[in-house]
């Protein structure tokens, strides 16, 4: 920003305006206040039904949204004071490190590589890689059945490559730009199965216009413990979020959120995982 020619007064006014209107920075994300009067910016997925989805009216829904809303309330923020920020998988660490969000709840699997860059609260859900097939398909009951069948996933998916490389090398892997394209192909019998985390598959299959059309095979091809990502070294916030997650489980809100977002797909979820201290 070029301010060399601006007067000192104008520059001061600009700085004041930016301070007042900014949202998502640490100055407004004061989780220690507990007053509910400030704003908190939270990173979520916005294109995953059942997990995190921006609805046509601009609101957001999904299991991660429910979890994040509950946690924010325990930190002292009303739902109306949450600023939701899109957190694509490749940007989650940057959003946290730059202070653009207070925390991220976005189907964020905890692993050693990510723990080098961010801290995690949780886990709050244990997902597994699975397959989604048509409801009337009885030919796919195990991963080896994918040999000589068409398997769909998004471009660059490690889940699909895992199946192709290690589990069903003769599968015909088709990569598409988004899961919705795979679902259309699955419905039209252009492909035989779709693979990714079972929670994501259940979220898509639970959509009203798709209920009853698909089913999860029920395989556990990997463990995907979802955690809430936050800035490295923020032990105070991590403890507060873990306490909130434990309360969500103990008061029944966690199970209610699971059933509301995944239940229509017949998702057989794991019990709430043990939350780290």
PDB file of N, CA and C in Angstrom, residues 21-94:
ATOM      1  N   UNK A  21     -12.521  -2.449  11.228  1.00  0.00           N
ATOM      2  CA  UNK A  21     -13.297  -3.318  10.336  1.00  0.00           C
ATOM      3  C   UNK A  21     -12.689  -4.682  10.132  1.00  0.00           C
ATOM      4  N   UNK A  22     -11.446  -4.878  10.527  1.00  0.00           N
ATOM      5  CA  UNK A  22     -10.795  -6.168  10.270  1.00  0.00           C
ATOM      6  C   UNK A  22     -11.474  -7.287  11.027  1.00  0.00           C
ATOM      7  N   UNK A  23     -11.523  -8.463  10.407  1.00  0.00           N
ATOM      8  CA  UNK A  23     -12.033  -9.640  11.097  1.00  0.00           C
ATOM      9  C   UNK A  23     -11.139 -10.810  10.752  1.00  0.00           C
ATOM     10  N   UNK A  24     -10.945 -11.686  11.704  1.00  0.00           N
ATOM     11  CA  UNK A  24     -10.127 -12.864  11.457  1.00  0.00           C
ATOM     12  C   UNK A  24      -8.727 -12.748  11.998  1.00  0.00           C
ATOM     13  N   UNK A  25      -8.297 -11.559  12.370  1.00  0.00           N
ATOM     14  CA  UNK A  25      -6.961 -11.405  12.936  1.00  0.00           C
ATOM     15  C   UNK A  25      -6.973 -11.703  14.410  1.00  0.00           C
ATOM     16  N   UNK A  26      -5.800 -11.779  15.011  1.00  0.00           N
ATOM     17  CA  UNK A  26      -5.691 -12.111  16.416  1.00  0.00           C
ATOM     18  C   UNK A  26      -6.323 -11.061  17.318  1.00  0.00           C
ATOM     19  N   UNK A  27      -6.392  -9.786  16.864  1.00  0.00           N
ATOM     20  CA  UNK A  27      -6.933  -8.743  17.713  1.00  0.00           C
ATOM     21  C   UNK A  27      -8.395  -8.971  18.020  1.00  0.00           C
ATOM     22  N   UNK A  28      -9.116  -9.605  17.088  1.00  0.00           N
ATOM     23  CA  UNK A  28     -10.529  -9.871  17.316  1.00  0.00           C
ATOM     24  C   UNK A  28     -10.786 -11.297  17.752  1.00  0.00           C
ATOM     25  N   UNK A  29      -9.795 -12.147  17.602  1.00  0.00           N
ATOM     26  CA  UNK A  29      -9.954 -13.547  17.975  1.00  0.00           C
ATOM     27  C   UNK A  29      -9.392 -13.791  19.357  1.00  0.00           C
ATOM     28  N   UNK A  30      -9.910 -13.086  20.344  1.00  0.00           N
ATOM     29  CA  UNK A  30      -9.408 -13.206  21.713  1.00  0.00           C
ATOM     30  C   UNK A  30     -10.234 -14.230  22.467  1.00  0.00           C
ATOM     31  N   UNK A  31      -9.832 -15.506  22.327  1.00  0.00           N
ATOM     32  CA  UNK A  31     -10.621 -16.566  22.946  1.00  0.00           C
ATOM     33  C   UNK A  31     -10.543 -16.549  24.453  1.00  0.00           C
ATOM     34  N   UNK A  32      -9.614 -15.778  25.005  1.00  0.00           N
ATOM     35  CA  UNK A  32      -9.509 -15.740  26.462  1.00  0.00           C
ATOM     36  C   UNK A  32     -10.520 -14.802  27.089  1.00  0.00           C
ATOM     37  N   UNK A  33     -11.171 -13.936  26.276  1.00  0.00           N
ATOM     38  CA  UNK A  33     -12.091 -12.971  26.842  1.00  0.00           C
ATOM     39  C   UNK A  33     -13.353 -13.629  27.360  1.00  0.00           C
ATOM     40  N   UNK A  34     -13.863 -14.611  26.587  1.00  0.00           N
ATOM     41  CA  UNK A  34     -15.052 -15.330  27.016  1.00  0.00           C
ATOM     42  C   UNK A  34     -16.292 -14.474  27.092  1.00  0.00           C
ATOM     43  N   UNK A  35     -16.280 -13.303  26.472  1.00  0.00           N
ATOM     44  CA  UNK A  35     -17.415 -12.393  26.587  1.00  0.00           C
ATOM     45  C   UNK A  35     -18.458 -12.608  25.516  1.00  0.00           C
ATOM     46  N   UNK A  36     -18.067 -13.235  24.412  1.00  0.00           N
ATOM     47  CA  UNK A  36     -19.006 -13.449  23.317  1.00  0.00           C
ATOM     48  C   UNK A  36     -19.218 -12.194  22.492  1.00  0.00           C
ATOM     49  N   UNK A  37     -18.545 -11.102  22.823  1.00  0.00           N
ATOM     50  CA  UNK A  37     -18.770  -9.854  22.121  1.00  0.00           C
ATOM     51  C   UNK A  37     -17.900  -9.673  20.898  1.00  0.00           C
ATOM     52  N   UNK A  38     -16.733 -10.351  20.832  1.00  0.00           N
ATOM     53  CA  UNK A  38     -15.841 -10.208  19.695  1.00  0.00           C
ATOM     54  C   UNK A  38     -16.172 -11.184  18.593  1.00  0.00           C
ATOM     55  N   UNK A  39     -15.309 -11.202  17.609  1.00  0.00           N
ATOM     56  CA  UNK A  39     -15.465 -12.117  16.483  1.00  0.00           C
ATOM     57  C   UNK A  39     -14.398 -13.200  16.554  1.00  0.00           C
ATOM     58  N   UNK A  40     -14.716 -14.361  16.023  1.00  0.00           N
ATOM     59  CA  UNK A  40     -13.741 -15.433  15.897  1.00  0.00           C
ATOM     60  C   UNK A  40     -13.833 -15.987  14.484  1.00  0.00           C
ATOM     61  N   UNK A  41     -12.699 -16.149  13.833  1.00  0.00           N
ATOM     62  CA  UNK A  41     -12.661 -16.659  12.468  1.00  0.00           C
ATOM     63  C   UNK A  41     -12.207 -18.110  12.486  1.00  0.00           C
ATOM     64  N   UNK A  42     -13.004 -18.963  11.847  1.00  0.00           N
ATOM     65  CA  UNK A  42     -12.776 -20.403  11.869  1.00  0.00           C
ATOM     66  C   UNK A  42     -12.702 -20.925  10.442  1.00  0.00           C
ATOM     67  N   UNK A  43     -11.700 -21.728  10.153  1.00  0.00           N
ATOM     68  CA  UNK A  43     -11.550 -22.320   8.834  1.00  0.00           C
ATOM     69  C   UNK A  43     -12.321 -23.617   8.709  1.00  0.00           C
ATOM     70  N   UNK A  44     -13.102 -23.741   7.646  1.00  0.00           N
ATOM     71  CA  UNK A  44     -13.895 -24.945   7.386  1.00  0.00           C
ATOM     72  C   UNK A  44     -13.878 -25.251   5.889  1.00  0.00           C
ATOM     73  N   UNK A  45     -14.299 -26.464   5.547  1.00  0.00           N
ATOM     74  CA  UNK A  45     -14.576 -26.777   4.149  1.00  0.00           C
ATOM     75  C   UNK A  45     -15.943 -26.180   3.798  1.00  0.00           C
ATOM     76  N   UNK A  46     -16.104 -25.761   2.576  1.00  0.00           N
ATOM     77  CA  UNK A  46     -17.373 -25.155   2.156  1.00  0.00           C
ATOM     78  C   UNK A  46     -18.042 -25.927   1.026  1.00  0.00           C
ATOM     79  N   UNK A  47     -17.434 -27.057   0.622  1.00  0.00           N
ATOM     80  CA  UNK A  47     -17.951 -27.797  -0.528  1.00  0.00           C
ATOM     81  C   UNK A  47     -18.127 -29.286  -0.246  1.00  0.00           C
ATOM     82  N   UNK A  48     -18.211 -29.644   1.046  1.00  0.00           N
ATOM     83  CA  UNK A  48     -18.372 -31.049   1.410  1.00  0.00           C
ATOM     84  C   UNK A  48     -19.676 -31.236   2.201  1.00  0.00           C
ATOM     85  N   UNK A  49     -20.730 -31.703   1.543  1.00  0.00           N
ATOM     86  CA  UNK A  49     -21.983 -31.950   2.265  1.00  0.00           C
ATOM     87  C   UNK A  49     -21.757 -32.885   3.442  1.00  0.00           C
ATOM     88  N   UNK A  50     -22.403 -32.572   4.559  1.00  0.00           N
ATOM     89  CA  UNK A  50     -22.268 -33.393   5.754  1.00  0.00           C
ATOM     90  C   UNK A  50     -21.060 -33.044   6.587  1.00  0.00           C
ATOM     91  N   UNK A  51     -20.059 -32.409   5.987  1.00  0.00           N
ATOM     92  CA  UNK A  51     -18.835 -32.004   6.677  1.00  0.00           C
ATOM     93  C   UNK A  51     -18.815 -30.488   6.849  1.00  0.00           C
ATOM     94  N   UNK A  52     -18.750 -29.785   5.731  1.00  0.00           N
ATOM     95  CA  UNK A  52     -18.786 -28.329   5.729  1.00  0.00           C
ATOM     96  C   UNK A  52     -19.256 -27.859   4.373  1.00  0.00           C
ATOM     97  N   UNK A  53     -20.426 -27.232   4.327  1.00  0.00           N
ATOM     98  CA  UNK A  53     -21.028 -26.849   3.046  1.00  0.00           C
ATOM     99  C   UNK A  53     -21.676 -25.473   3.173  1.00  0.00           C
ATOM    100  N   UNK A  54     -21.359 -24.601   2.214  1.00  0.00           N
ATOM    101  CA  UNK A  54     -22.033 -23.318   2.164  1.00  0.00           C
ATOM    102  C   UNK A  54     -23.350 -23.500   1.411  1.00  0.00           C
ATOM    103  N   UNK A  55     -24.447 -23.161   2.080  1.00  0.00           N
ATOM    104  CA  UNK A  55     -25.778 -23.324   1.509  1.00  0.00           C
ATOM    105  C   UNK A  55     -26.135 -22.137   0.627  1.00  0.00           C
ATOM    106  N   UNK A  56     -27.167 -22.299  -0.221  1.00  0.00           N
ATOM    107  CA  UNK A  56     -27.541 -21.205  -1.134  1.00  0.00           C
ATOM    108  C   UNK A  56     -27.854 -19.886  -0.432  1.00  0.00           C
ATOM    109  N   UNK A  57     -28.329 -19.941   0.803  1.00  0.00           N
ATOM    110  CA  UNK A  57     -28.648 -18.704   1.517  1.00  0.00           C
ATOM    111  C   UNK A  57     -27.439 -18.070   2.200  1.00  0.00           C
ATOM    112  N   UNK A  58     -26.250 -18.689   1.990  1.00  0.00           N
ATOM    113  CA  UNK A  58     -25.036 -18.131   2.556  1.00  0.00           C
ATOM    114  C   UNK A  58     -24.648 -18.703   3.901  1.00  0.00           C
ATOM    115  N   UNK A  59     -25.522 -19.486   4.516  1.00  0.00           N
ATOM    116  CA  UNK A  59     -25.206 -20.108   5.797  1.00  0.00           C
ATOM    117  C   UNK A  59     -24.376 -21.369   5.574  1.00  0.00           C
ATOM    118  N   UNK A  60     -23.919 -21.990   6.666  1.00  0.00           N
ATOM    119  CA  UNK A  60     -23.062 -23.156   6.571  1.00  0.00           C
ATOM    120  C   UNK A  60     -23.628 -24.303   7.401  1.00  0.00           C
ATOM    121  N   UNK A  61     -23.404 -25.525   6.927  1.00  0.00           N
ATOM    122  CA  UNK A  61     -23.919 -26.703   7.620  1.00  0.00           C
ATOM    123  C   UNK A  61     -22.940 -27.849   7.475  1.00  0.00           C
ATOM    124  N   UNK A  62     -23.004 -28.795   8.432  1.00  0.00           N
ATOM    125  CA  UNK A  62     -22.153 -29.971   8.384  1.00  0.00           C
ATOM    126  C   UNK A  62     -21.632 -30.317   9.762  1.00  0.00           C
ATOM    127  N   UNK A  63     -21.073 -31.504   9.884  1.00  0.00           N
ATOM    128  CA  UNK A  63     -20.583 -31.976  11.173  1.00  0.00           C
ATOM    129  C   UNK A  63     -19.457 -31.087  11.696  1.00  0.00           C
ATOM    130  N   UNK A  64     -18.497 -30.749  10.838  1.00  0.00           N
ATOM    131  CA  UNK A  64     -17.401 -29.880  11.274  1.00  0.00           C
ATOM    132  C   UNK A  64     -17.924 -28.512  11.698  1.00  0.00           C
ATOM    133  N   UNK A  65     -18.948 -28.028  11.002  1.00  0.00           N
ATOM    134  CA  UNK A  65     -19.558 -26.743  11.366  1.00  0.00           C
ATOM    135  C   UNK A  65     -20.193 -26.839  12.750  1.00  0.00           C
ATOM    136  N   UNK A  66     -20.887 -27.952  13.004  1.00  0.00           N
ATOM    137  CA  UNK A  66     -21.510 -28.153  14.320  1.00  0.00           C
ATOM    138  C   UNK A  66     -20.458 -28.236  15.429  1.00  0.00           C
ATOM    139  N   UNK A  67     -19.382 -28.961  15.150  1.00  0.00           N
ATOM    140  CA  UNK A  67     -18.309 -29.090  16.141  1.00  0.00           C
ATOM    141  C   UNK A  67     -17.670 -27.726  16.409  1.00  0.00           C
ATOM    142  N   UNK A  68     -17.356 -27.010  15.346  1.00  0.00           N
ATOM    143  CA  UNK A  68     -16.711 -25.700  15.494  1.00  0.00           C
ATOM    144  C   UNK A  68     -17.612 -24.706  16.209  1.00  0.00           C
ATOM    145  N   UNK A  69     -18.908 -24.752  15.920  1.00  0.00           N
ATOM    146  CA  UNK A  69     -19.853 -23.853  16.579  1.00  0.00           C
ATOM    147  C   UNK A  69     -19.927 -24.142  18.072  1.00  0.00           C
ATOM    148  N   UNK A  70     -19.943 -25.421  18.424  1.00  0.00           N
ATOM    149  CA  UNK A  70     -19.978 -25.821  19.836  1.00  0.00           C
ATOM    150  C   UNK A  70     -18.707 -25.351  20.541  1.00  0.00           C
ATOM    151  N   UNK A  71     -17.555 -25.586  19.906  1.00  0.00           N
ATOM    152  CA  UNK A  71     -16.281 -25.177  20.506  1.00  0.00           C
ATOM    153  C   UNK A  71     -16.241 -23.659  20.688  1.00  0.00           C
ATOM    154  N   UNK A  72     -16.666 -22.933  19.662  1.00  0.00           N
ATOM    155  CA  UNK A  72     -16.658 -21.466  19.745  1.00  0.00           C
ATOM    156  C   UNK A  72     -17.524 -20.974  20.908  1.00  0.00           C
ATOM    157  N   UNK A  73     -18.672 -21.611  21.093  1.00  0.00           N
ATOM    158  CA  UNK A  73     -19.549 -21.218  22.209  1.00  0.00           C
ATOM    159  C   UNK A  73     -18.853 -21.430  23.542  1.00  0.00           C
ATOM    160  N   UNK A  74     -18.137 -22.550  23.676  1.00  0.00           N
ATOM    161  CA  UNK A  74     -17.416 -22.828  24.908  1.00  0.00           C
ATOM    162  C   UNK A  74     -16.257 -21.851  25.117  1.00  0.00           C
ATOM    163  N   UNK A  75     -15.756 -21.289  24.030  1.00  0.00           N
ATOM    164  CA  UNK A  75     -14.692 -20.292  24.127  1.00  0.00           C
ATOM    165  C   UNK A  75     -15.252 -18.900  24.407  1.00  0.00           C
ATOM    166  N   UNK A  76     -16.578 -18.773  24.335  1.00  0.00           N
ATOM    167  CA  UNK A  76     -17.208 -17.493  24.649  1.00  0.00           C
ATOM    168  C   UNK A  76     -17.755 -16.730  23.464  1.00  0.00           C
ATOM    169  N   UNK A  77     -17.949 -17.401  22.335  1.00  0.00           N
ATOM    170  CA  UNK A  77     -18.421 -16.730  21.133  1.00  0.00           C
ATOM    171  C   UNK A  77     -19.777 -17.275  20.700  1.00  0.00           C
ATOM    172  N   UNK A  78     -20.755 -16.388  20.541  1.00  0.00           N
ATOM    173  CA  UNK A  78     -22.053 -16.793  20.013  1.00  0.00           C
ATOM    174  C   UNK A  78     -21.906 -17.154  18.537  1.00  0.00           C
ATOM    175  N   UNK A  79     -22.848 -17.955  18.041  1.00  0.00           N
ATOM    176  CA  UNK A  79     -22.800 -18.368  16.636  1.00  0.00           C
ATOM    177  C   UNK A  79     -22.790 -17.164  15.695  1.00  0.00           C
ATOM    178  N   UNK A  80     -23.498 -16.107  16.064  1.00  0.00           N
ATOM    179  CA  UNK A  80     -23.574 -14.924  15.200  1.00  0.00           C
ATOM    180  C   UNK A  80     -22.230 -14.201  15.104  1.00  0.00           C
ATOM    181  N   UNK A  81     -21.320 -14.497  16.004  1.00  0.00           N
ATOM    182  CA  UNK A  81     -20.015 -13.838  15.993  1.00  0.00           C
ATOM    183  C   UNK A  81     -18.915 -14.682  15.372  1.00  0.00           C
ATOM    184  N   UNK A  82     -19.313 -15.781  14.722  1.00  0.00           N
ATOM    185  CA  UNK A  82     -18.348 -16.614  14.009  1.00  0.00           C
ATOM    186  C   UNK A  82     -18.217 -16.121  12.570  1.00  0.00           C
ATOM    187  N   UNK A  83     -16.997 -15.926  12.125  1.00  0.00           N
ATOM    188  CA  UNK A  83     -16.700 -15.625  10.726  1.00  0.00           C
ATOM    189  C   UNK A  83     -16.127 -16.898  10.112  1.00  0.00           C
ATOM    190  N   UNK A  84     -16.864 -17.494   9.172  1.00  0.00           N
ATOM    191  CA  UNK A  84     -16.403 -18.724   8.545  1.00  0.00           C
ATOM    192  C   UNK A  84     -15.490 -18.387   7.378  1.00  0.00           C
ATOM    193  N   UNK A  85     -14.381 -19.101   7.286  1.00  0.00           N
ATOM    194  CA  UNK A  85     -13.428 -18.868   6.209  1.00  0.00           C
ATOM    195  C   UNK A  85     -13.129 -20.178   5.486  1.00  0.00           C
ATOM    196  N   UNK A  86     -13.202 -20.148   4.173  1.00  0.00           N
ATOM    197  CA  UNK A  86     -12.928 -21.337   3.369  1.00  0.00           C
ATOM    198  C   UNK A  86     -11.496 -21.794   3.599  1.00  0.00           C
ATOM    199  N   UNK A  87     -11.327 -23.072   3.886  1.00  0.00           N
ATOM    200  CA  UNK A  87     -10.002 -23.623   4.186  1.00  0.00           C
ATOM    201  C   UNK A  87      -9.728 -24.825   3.289  1.00  0.00           C
ATOM    202  N   UNK A  88      -9.304 -24.598   2.049  1.00  0.00           N
ATOM    203  CA  UNK A  88      -8.937 -25.711   1.174  1.00  0.00           C
ATOM    204  C   UNK A  88      -7.812 -26.522   1.811  1.00  0.00           C
ATOM    205  N   UNK A  89      -7.751 -27.790   1.501  1.00  0.00           N
ATOM    206  CA  UNK A  89      -6.775 -28.673   2.138  1.00  0.00           C
ATOM    207  C   UNK A  89      -5.352 -28.132   2.061  1.00  0.00           C
ATOM    208  N   UNK A  90      -4.972 -27.611   0.906  1.00  0.00           N
ATOM    209  CA  UNK A  90      -3.600 -27.148   0.711  1.00  0.00           C
ATOM    210  C   UNK A  90      -3.291 -25.855   1.451  1.00  0.00           C
ATOM    211  N   UNK A  91      -4.322 -25.162   1.944  1.00  0.00           N
ATOM    212  CA  UNK A  91      -4.117 -23.862   2.576  1.00  0.00           C
ATOM    213  C   UNK A  91      -4.286 -23.884   4.086  1.00  0.00           C
ATOM    214  N   UNK A  92      -4.641 -25.025   4.653  1.00  0.00           N
ATOM    215  CA  UNK A  92      -4.974 -25.046   6.077  1.00  0.00           C
ATOM    216  C   UNK A  92      -3.817 -24.596   6.964  1.00  0.00           C
ATOM    217  N   UNK A  93      -2.618 -25.112   6.717  1.00  0.00           N
ATOM    218  CA  UNK A  93      -1.474 -24.725   7.543  1.00  0.00           C
ATOM    219  C   UNK A  93      -1.150 -23.238   7.406  1.00  0.00           C
ATOM    220  N   UNK A  94      -1.244 -22.706   6.195  1.00  0.00           N
ATOM    221  CA  UNK A  94      -0.948 -21.294   5.975  1.00  0.00           C
ATOM    222  C   UNK A  94      -1.948 -20.394   6.685  1.00  0.00           C
TER     223      UNK A  94
END
